[in-house]
Amino acid sequence: FLQDGQRVVFLGDSNTYGLHVPQWSFPAQLQVRLRPRFREPVEVVNRGVPGQSAAQVADALPDDLRATRPDLVLVLAGLNDAWNPGAQDSGPAALLGRLRLVRLARVLLSGVASSGSFEVRSDERGEIVVDRGAGGQRVNLTEGGLAAPAGETGLQARVRDGLLRLVETCRDHGAEPVLMSYAENGGTHSLVSAVARELAASEGLLFVDHE
């Protein structure tokens, strides 16, 4: 599937970033495993950002694609859509989401992940920020509410919308999108993974099923 000298970009949340152990993230491990298999090395770029929803990954994708010019884009996203608050959200659930983002920010205070002009860090207020070369932007950007189609939960609709935008944007830029499932089974993990699995089937995409 891969060819000599190609570039693979991984997108997603803390699972892709490698929270707590970025030097041992699965993109970093893949880079090591691929190195001896090609005459011209295949480059692996990790653009995972902790805390981001599928929609936020999709919003940043055009900049990521312009900066990295990948041949293949592997996406693991959607889990944070369950708690990342929308613009209309308020009350205890939204407060809990913001507190979780603060905890993530504190973890990141001791570590920075960089790739060219791409950087994830914490600012002076303890907020997670990502800098793609034009100054830091907060990770917990709010998303407007999405109306769920009949028979679907709001979470499923949000995840499907974000992943579909990711797929369409990759195609527009001439990159091959690949969707993945989360390795954990049950609960929200399986719900989000099912959305990615169904979307991959309907769009004719390669799907890496970690479940």
PDB file of C-alpha atoms in Angstrom:
ATOM      1  CA  PHE A   1       0.000   0.000   0.000  1.00  0.00           C
ATOM      2  CA  LEU A   2       2.840   2.389   0.867  1.00  0.00           C
ATOM      3  CA  GLN A   3       5.598   3.259  -1.570  1.00  0.00           C
ATOM      4  CA  ASP A   4       9.170   4.504  -1.237  1.00  0.00           C
ATOM      5  CA  GLY A   5       9.526   8.092  -0.056  1.00  0.00           C
ATOM      6  CA  GLN A   6       5.871   8.697   0.785  1.00  0.00           C
ATOM      7  CA  ARG A   7       4.668  10.731   3.762  1.00  0.00           C
ATOM      8  CA  VAL A   8       2.064   9.491   6.252  1.00  0.00           C
ATOM      9  CA  VAL A   9       0.279  11.928   8.583  1.00  0.00           C
ATOM     10  CA  PHE A  10      -1.587  10.821  11.701  1.00  0.00           C
ATOM     11  CA  LEU A  11      -4.439  13.009  12.952  1.00  0.00           C
ATOM     12  CA  GLY A  12      -6.516  12.743  16.097  1.00  0.00           C
ATOM     13  CA  ASP A  13      -6.614  13.325  19.822  1.00  0.00           C
ATOM     14  CA  SER A  14      -4.483  12.306  22.820  1.00  0.00           C
ATOM     15  CA  ASN A  15      -4.451   8.677  21.653  1.00  0.00           C
ATOM     16  CA  THR A  16      -2.535   9.745  18.542  1.00  0.00           C
ATOM     17  CA  TYR A  17      -0.451  12.407  20.286  1.00  0.00           C
ATOM     18  CA  GLY A  18       0.724   9.872  22.889  1.00  0.00           C
ATOM     19  CA  LEU A  19      -0.339  11.679  26.050  1.00  0.00           C
ATOM     20  CA  HIS A  20       2.194  11.141  28.860  1.00  0.00           C
ATOM     21  CA  VAL A  21       4.589   9.298  26.465  1.00  0.00           C
ATOM     22  CA  PRO A  22       4.766  11.237  23.156  1.00  0.00           C
ATOM     23  CA  GLN A  23       8.163   9.701  22.364  1.00  0.00           C
ATOM     24  CA  TRP A  24       6.458   6.268  22.387  1.00  0.00           C
ATOM     25  CA  SER A  25       3.291   7.218  20.521  1.00  0.00           C
ATOM     26  CA  PHE A  26       2.079   4.697  17.963  1.00  0.00           C
ATOM     27  CA  PRO A  27       3.057   6.979  15.021  1.00  0.00           C
ATOM     28  CA  ALA A  28       6.594   7.141  16.444  1.00  0.00           C
ATOM     29  CA  GLN A  29       6.709   3.351  16.796  1.00  0.00           C
ATOM     30  CA  LEU A  30       5.416   2.919  13.251  1.00  0.00           C
ATOM     31  CA  GLN A  31       8.179   5.186  11.930  1.00  0.00           C
ATOM     32  CA  VAL A  32      10.783   2.862  13.463  1.00  0.00           C
ATOM     33  CA  ARG A  33       9.126  -0.256  12.034  1.00  0.00           C
ATOM     34  CA  LEU A  34       8.805   1.191   8.536  1.00  0.00           C
ATOM     35  CA  ARG A  35      12.372   2.481   8.291  1.00  0.00           C
ATOM     36  CA  PRO A  36      14.042  -0.782   7.165  1.00  0.00           C
ATOM     37  CA  ARG A  37      11.265  -1.730   4.740  1.00  0.00           C
ATOM     38  CA  PHE A  38      11.832   0.915   2.068  1.00  0.00           C
ATOM     39  CA  ARG A  39      14.786   2.068  -0.001  1.00  0.00           C
ATOM     40  CA  GLU A  40      13.623   5.676   0.417  1.00  0.00           C
ATOM     41  CA  PRO A  41      12.325   6.185   3.967  1.00  0.00           C
ATOM     42  CA  VAL A  42       8.600   6.652   4.539  1.00  0.00           C
ATOM     43  CA  GLU A  43       8.134   9.727   6.721  1.00  0.00           C
ATOM     44  CA  VAL A  44       5.588   9.570   9.549  1.00  0.00           C
ATOM     45  CA  VAL A  45       4.232  12.859  10.933  1.00  0.00           C
ATOM     46  CA  ASN A  46       2.216  13.009  14.178  1.00  0.00           C
ATOM     47  CA  ARG A  47      -0.337  15.860  14.289  1.00  0.00           C
ATOM     48  CA  GLY A  48      -2.427  14.529  17.154  1.00  0.00           C
ATOM     49  CA  VAL A  49      -3.717  17.167  19.589  1.00  0.00           C
ATOM     50  CA  PRO A  50      -5.088  16.180  23.023  1.00  0.00           C
ATOM     51  CA  GLY A  51      -8.682  17.161  23.730  1.00  0.00           C
ATOM     52  CA  GLN A  52      -9.796  17.862  20.178  1.00  0.00           C
ATOM     53  CA  SER A  53     -13.125  16.729  18.762  1.00  0.00           C
ATOM     54  CA  ALA A  54     -13.475  15.318  15.252  1.00  0.00           C
ATOM     55  CA  ALA A  55     -14.793  18.699  14.074  1.00  0.00           C
ATOM     56  CA  GLN A  56     -11.786  20.536  15.503  1.00  0.00           C
ATOM     57  CA  VAL A  57      -9.421  18.109  13.789  1.00  0.00           C
ATOM     58  CA  ALA A  58     -11.333  18.756  10.552  1.00  0.00           C
ATOM     59  CA  ASP A  59     -11.124  22.530  11.036  1.00  0.00           C
ATOM     60  CA  ALA A  60      -7.323  22.355  11.322  1.00  0.00           C
ATOM     61  CA  LEU A  61      -6.892  19.843   8.499  1.00  0.00           C
ATOM     62  CA  PRO A  62      -6.407  22.283   5.576  1.00  0.00           C
ATOM     63  CA  ASP A  63      -3.454  23.888   7.378  1.00  0.00           C
ATOM     64  CA  ASP A  64      -2.051  20.473   8.296  1.00  0.00           C
ATOM     65  CA  LEU A  65      -2.304  19.268   4.703  1.00  0.00           C
ATOM     66  CA  ARG A  66      -0.655  22.392   3.293  1.00  0.00           C
ATOM     67  CA  ALA A  67       2.180  22.113   5.818  1.00  0.00           C
ATOM     68  CA  THR A  68       2.866  18.398   5.422  1.00  0.00           C
ATOM     69  CA  ARG A  69       1.648  17.477   1.889  1.00  0.00           C
ATOM     70  CA  PRO A  70       0.960  13.826   2.813  1.00  0.00           C
ATOM     71  CA  ASP A  71       0.225  10.889   0.565  1.00  0.00           C
ATOM     72  CA  LEU A  72      -1.721   9.049   3.267  1.00  0.00           C
ATOM     73  CA  VAL A  73      -3.714  10.418   6.222  1.00  0.00           C
ATOM     74  CA  LEU A  74      -4.732   8.135   9.095  1.00  0.00           C
ATOM     75  CA  VAL A  75      -7.460   9.446  11.390  1.00  0.00           C
ATOM     76  CA  LEU A  76      -8.411   8.402  14.931  1.00  0.00           C
ATOM     77  CA  ALA A  77     -10.880  10.948  16.294  1.00  0.00           C
ATOM     78  CA  GLY A  78     -14.349  11.392  17.746  1.00  0.00           C
ATOM     79  CA  LEU A  79     -14.054  10.241  21.355  1.00  0.00           C
ATOM     80  CA  ASN A  80     -13.774  13.810  22.671  1.00  0.00           C
ATOM     81  CA  ASP A  81     -17.059  14.733  21.002  1.00  0.00           C
ATOM     82  CA  ALA A  82     -18.710  13.058  24.015  1.00  0.00           C
ATOM     83  CA  TRP A  83     -17.480  15.767  26.408  1.00  0.00           C
ATOM     84  CA  ASN A  84     -15.914  18.633  24.472  1.00  0.00           C
ATOM     85  CA  PRO A  85     -18.570  21.339  25.059  1.00  0.00           C
ATOM     86  CA  GLY A  86     -20.385  23.065  22.206  1.00  0.00           C
ATOM     87  CA  ALA A  87     -21.028  26.793  21.925  1.00  0.00           C
ATOM     88  CA  GLN A  88     -24.565  26.364  23.282  1.00  0.00           C
ATOM     89  CA  ASP A  89     -23.645  24.066  26.165  1.00  0.00           C
ATOM     90  CA  SER A  90     -23.897  25.145  29.768  1.00  0.00           C
ATOM     91  CA  GLY A  91     -24.419  23.628  33.189  1.00  0.00           C
ATOM     92  CA  PRO A  92     -22.596  20.805  35.011  1.00  0.00           C
ATOM     93  CA  ALA A  93     -21.739  18.764  31.888  1.00  0.00           C
ATOM     94  CA  ALA A  94     -20.030  21.689  30.169  1.00  0.00           C
ATOM     95  CA  LEU A  95     -18.188  22.614  33.391  1.00  0.00           C
ATOM     96  CA  LEU A  96     -16.925  19.042  33.721  1.00  0.00           C
ATOM     97  CA  GLY A  97     -15.635  19.161  30.152  1.00  0.00           C
ATOM     98  CA  ARG A  98     -13.730  22.362  30.803  1.00  0.00           C
ATOM     99  CA  LEU A  99     -12.216  20.912  34.001  1.00  0.00           C
ATOM    100  CA  ARG A 100     -10.974  17.915  32.020  1.00  0.00           C
ATOM    101  CA  LEU A 101      -9.296  20.250  29.541  1.00  0.00           C
ATOM    102  CA  VAL A 102      -7.566  22.027  32.440  1.00  0.00           C
ATOM    103  CA  ARG A 103      -6.232  18.693  33.696  1.00  0.00           C
ATOM    104  CA  LEU A 104      -4.911  17.889  30.226  1.00  0.00           C
ATOM    105  CA  ALA A 105      -3.231  21.287  30.116  1.00  0.00           C
ATOM    106  CA  ARG A 106      -1.452  20.632  33.418  1.00  0.00           C
ATOM    107  CA  VAL A 107      -0.116  17.325  32.095  1.00  0.00           C
ATOM    108  CA  LEU A 108       1.236  19.077  29.006  1.00  0.00           C
ATOM    109  CA  LEU A 109       3.066  21.734  31.034  1.00  0.00           C
ATOM    110  CA  SER A 110       5.998  19.338  31.369  1.00  0.00           C
ATOM    111  CA  GLY A 111       6.202  18.292  27.733  1.00  0.00           C
ATOM    112  CA  VAL A 112       6.126  19.808  24.268  1.00  0.00           C
ATOM    113  CA  ALA A 113       5.657  17.968  20.970  1.00  0.00           C
ATOM    114  CA  SER A 114       6.996  19.653  17.872  1.00  0.00           C
ATOM    115  CA  SER A 115       7.066  18.859  14.163  1.00  0.00           C
ATOM    116  CA  GLY A 116       8.290  21.714  12.008  1.00  0.00           C
ATOM    117  CA  SER A 117       6.006  24.688  12.661  1.00  0.00           C
ATOM    118  CA  PHE A 118       3.578  22.516  14.645  1.00  0.00           C
ATOM    119  CA  GLU A 119       3.615  22.643  18.436  1.00  0.00           C
ATOM    120  CA  VAL A 120       1.352  21.579  21.296  1.00  0.00           C
ATOM    121  CA  ARG A 121       1.936  23.294  24.627  1.00  0.00           C
ATOM    122  CA  SER A 122       0.279  24.981  27.610  1.00  0.00           C
ATOM    123  CA  ASP A 123       0.066  28.750  27.925  1.00  0.00           C
ATOM    124  CA  GLU A 124       0.525  30.881  31.034  1.00  0.00           C
ATOM    125  CA  ARG A 125      -3.103  30.253  32.070  1.00  0.00           C
ATOM    126  CA  GLY A 126      -2.731  26.485  31.843  1.00  0.00           C
ATOM    127  CA  GLU A 127      -4.804  26.249  28.672  1.00  0.00           C
ATOM    128  CA  ILE A 128      -3.853  23.722  25.996  1.00  0.00           C
ATOM    129  CA  VAL A 129      -2.816  25.547  22.830  1.00  0.00           C
ATOM    130  CA  VAL A 130      -1.671  24.378  19.426  1.00  0.00           C
ATOM    131  CA  ASP A 131       0.604  26.554  17.298  1.00  0.00           C
ATOM    132  CA  ARG A 132       0.818  25.907  13.558  1.00  0.00           C
ATOM    133  CA  GLY A 133       3.168  28.803  12.954  1.00  0.00           C
ATOM    134  CA  ALA A 134       0.737  31.692  13.406  1.00  0.00           C
ATOM    135  CA  GLY A 135       0.564  31.863  17.200  1.00  0.00           C
ATOM    136  CA  GLY A 136      -1.094  29.637  19.761  1.00  0.00           C
ATOM    137  CA  GLN A 137      -4.800  28.834  19.525  1.00  0.00           C
ATOM    138  CA  ARG A 138      -6.762  27.213  22.333  1.00  0.00           C
ATOM    139  CA  VAL A 139      -7.552  23.539  21.860  1.00  0.00           C
ATOM    140  CA  ASN A 140     -11.048  23.742  23.361  1.00  0.00           C
ATOM    141  CA  LEU A 141     -12.573  25.756  20.535  1.00  0.00           C
ATOM    142  CA  THR A 142     -16.360  25.609  20.820  1.00  0.00           C
ATOM    143  CA  GLU A 143     -18.518  23.920  18.241  1.00  0.00           C
ATOM    144  CA  GLY A 144     -22.072  24.877  17.306  1.00  0.00           C
ATOM    145  CA  GLY A 145     -24.804  22.328  17.975  1.00  0.00           C
ATOM    146  CA  LEU A 146     -25.583  19.885  15.156  1.00  0.00           C
ATOM    147  CA  ALA A 147     -29.061  18.531  14.535  1.00  0.00           C
ATOM    148  CA  ALA A 148     -28.999  14.727  14.661  1.00  0.00           C
ATOM    149  CA  PRO A 149     -30.767  12.824  11.877  1.00  0.00           C
ATOM    150  CA  ALA A 150     -33.701  10.630  12.927  1.00  0.00           C
ATOM    151  CA  GLY A 151     -32.577   7.505  14.777  1.00  0.00           C
ATOM    152  CA  GLU A 152     -29.136   8.851  15.677  1.00  0.00           C
ATOM    153  CA  THR A 153     -27.808  10.308  18.885  1.00  0.00           C
ATOM    154  CA  GLY A 154     -26.264  13.757  18.873  1.00  0.00           C
ATOM    155  CA  LEU A 155     -22.845  12.203  19.533  1.00  0.00           C
ATOM    156  CA  GLN A 156     -23.062   9.900  16.527  1.00  0.00           C
ATOM    157  CA  ALA A 157     -24.126  12.791  14.301  1.00  0.00           C
ATOM    158  CA  ARG A 158     -21.284  15.031  15.508  1.00  0.00           C
ATOM    159  CA  VAL A 159     -18.671  12.323  15.000  1.00  0.00           C
ATOM    160  CA  ARG A 160     -19.969  11.389  11.537  1.00  0.00           C
ATOM    161  CA  ASP A 161     -20.052  15.052  10.445  1.00  0.00           C
ATOM    162  CA  GLY A 162     -16.481  15.687  11.615  1.00  0.00           C
ATOM    163  CA  LEU A 163     -15.069  12.503  10.095  1.00  0.00           C
ATOM    164  CA  LEU A 164     -16.872  13.056   6.801  1.00  0.00           C
ATOM    165  CA  ARG A 165     -15.397  16.555   6.538  1.00  0.00           C
ATOM    166  CA  LEU A 166     -11.959  15.065   7.213  1.00  0.00           C
ATOM    167  CA  VAL A 167     -12.423  12.506   4.445  1.00  0.00           C
ATOM    168  CA  GLU A 168     -13.679  15.067   1.923  1.00  0.00           C
ATOM    169  CA  THR A 169     -10.881  17.536   2.712  1.00  0.00           C
ATOM    170  CA  CYS A 170      -8.209  14.850   2.304  1.00  0.00           C
ATOM    171  CA  ARG A 171      -9.640  13.895  -1.071  1.00  0.00           C
ATOM    172  CA  ASP A 172      -9.784  17.532  -2.156  1.00  0.00           C
ATOM    173  CA  HIS A 173      -6.042  17.803  -1.438  1.00  0.00           C
ATOM    174  CA  GLY A 174      -5.133  14.557  -3.194  1.00  0.00           C
ATOM    175  CA  ALA A 175      -4.361  12.608   0.001  1.00  0.00           C
ATOM    176  CA  GLU A 176      -5.706   9.131   0.726  1.00  0.00           C
ATOM    177  CA  PRO A 177      -7.765   9.074   3.979  1.00  0.00           C
ATOM    178  CA  VAL A 178      -7.786   6.018   6.247  1.00  0.00           C
ATOM    179  CA  LEU A 179     -10.085   5.732   9.276  1.00  0.00           C
ATOM    180  CA  MET A 180      -9.310   3.820  12.471  1.00  0.00           C
ATOM    181  CA  SER A 181     -11.177   2.533  15.499  1.00  0.00           C
ATOM    182  CA  TYR A 182     -10.185   2.976  19.136  1.00  0.00           C
ATOM    183  CA  ALA A 183      -8.566  -0.050  20.754  1.00  0.00           C
ATOM    184  CA  GLU A 184     -10.840   0.019  23.808  1.00  0.00           C
ATOM    185  CA  ASN A 185     -14.050  -2.011  23.667  1.00  0.00           C
ATOM    186  CA  GLY A 186     -17.450  -1.000  25.008  1.00  0.00           C
ATOM    187  CA  GLY A 187     -19.191   2.226  25.933  1.00  0.00           C
ATOM    188  CA  THR A 188     -18.406   5.459  24.117  1.00  0.00           C
ATOM    189  CA  HIS A 189     -15.278   3.996  22.518  1.00  0.00           C
ATOM    190  CA  SER A 190     -17.282   1.359  20.670  1.00  0.00           C
ATOM    191  CA  LEU A 191     -20.036   3.824  19.764  1.00  0.00           C
ATOM    192  CA  VAL A 192     -17.538   6.213  18.143  1.00  0.00           C
ATOM    193  CA  SER A 193     -15.625   3.372  16.493  1.00  0.00           C
ATOM    194  CA  ALA A 194     -18.872   2.057  14.977  1.00  0.00           C
ATOM    195  CA  VAL A 195     -19.485   5.432  13.328  1.00  0.00           C
ATOM    196  CA  ALA A 196     -15.975   5.403  11.798  1.00  0.00           C
ATOM    197  CA  ARG A 197     -16.417   1.784  10.664  1.00  0.00           C
ATOM    198  CA  GLU A 198     -19.754   2.507   8.970  1.00  0.00           C
ATOM    199  CA  LEU A 199     -18.429   5.665   7.316  1.00  0.00           C
ATOM    200  CA  ALA A 200     -15.390   3.825   5.964  1.00  0.00           C
ATOM    201  CA  ALA A 201     -17.651   1.155   4.471  1.00  0.00           C
ATOM    202  CA  SER A 202     -19.998   3.675   2.856  1.00  0.00           C
ATOM    203  CA  GLU A 203     -17.112   5.761   1.442  1.00  0.00           C
ATOM    204  CA  GLY A 204     -15.018   2.791   0.280  1.00  0.00           C
ATOM    205  CA  LEU A 205     -12.109   3.621   2.605  1.00  0.00           C
ATOM    206  CA  LEU A 206      -9.456   1.439   4.162  1.00  0.00           C
ATOM    207  CA  PHE A 207     -10.372   0.916   7.833  1.00  0.00           C
ATOM    208  CA  VAL A 208      -7.898  -0.118  10.533  1.00  0.00           C
ATOM    209  CA  ASP A 209      -9.959  -1.920  13.170  1.00  0.00           C
ATOM    210  CA  HIS A 210      -8.090  -1.901  16.490  1.00  0.00           C
ATOM    211  CA  GLU A 211     -11.103  -3.340  18.307  1.00  0.00           C
TER     212      GLU A 211
END
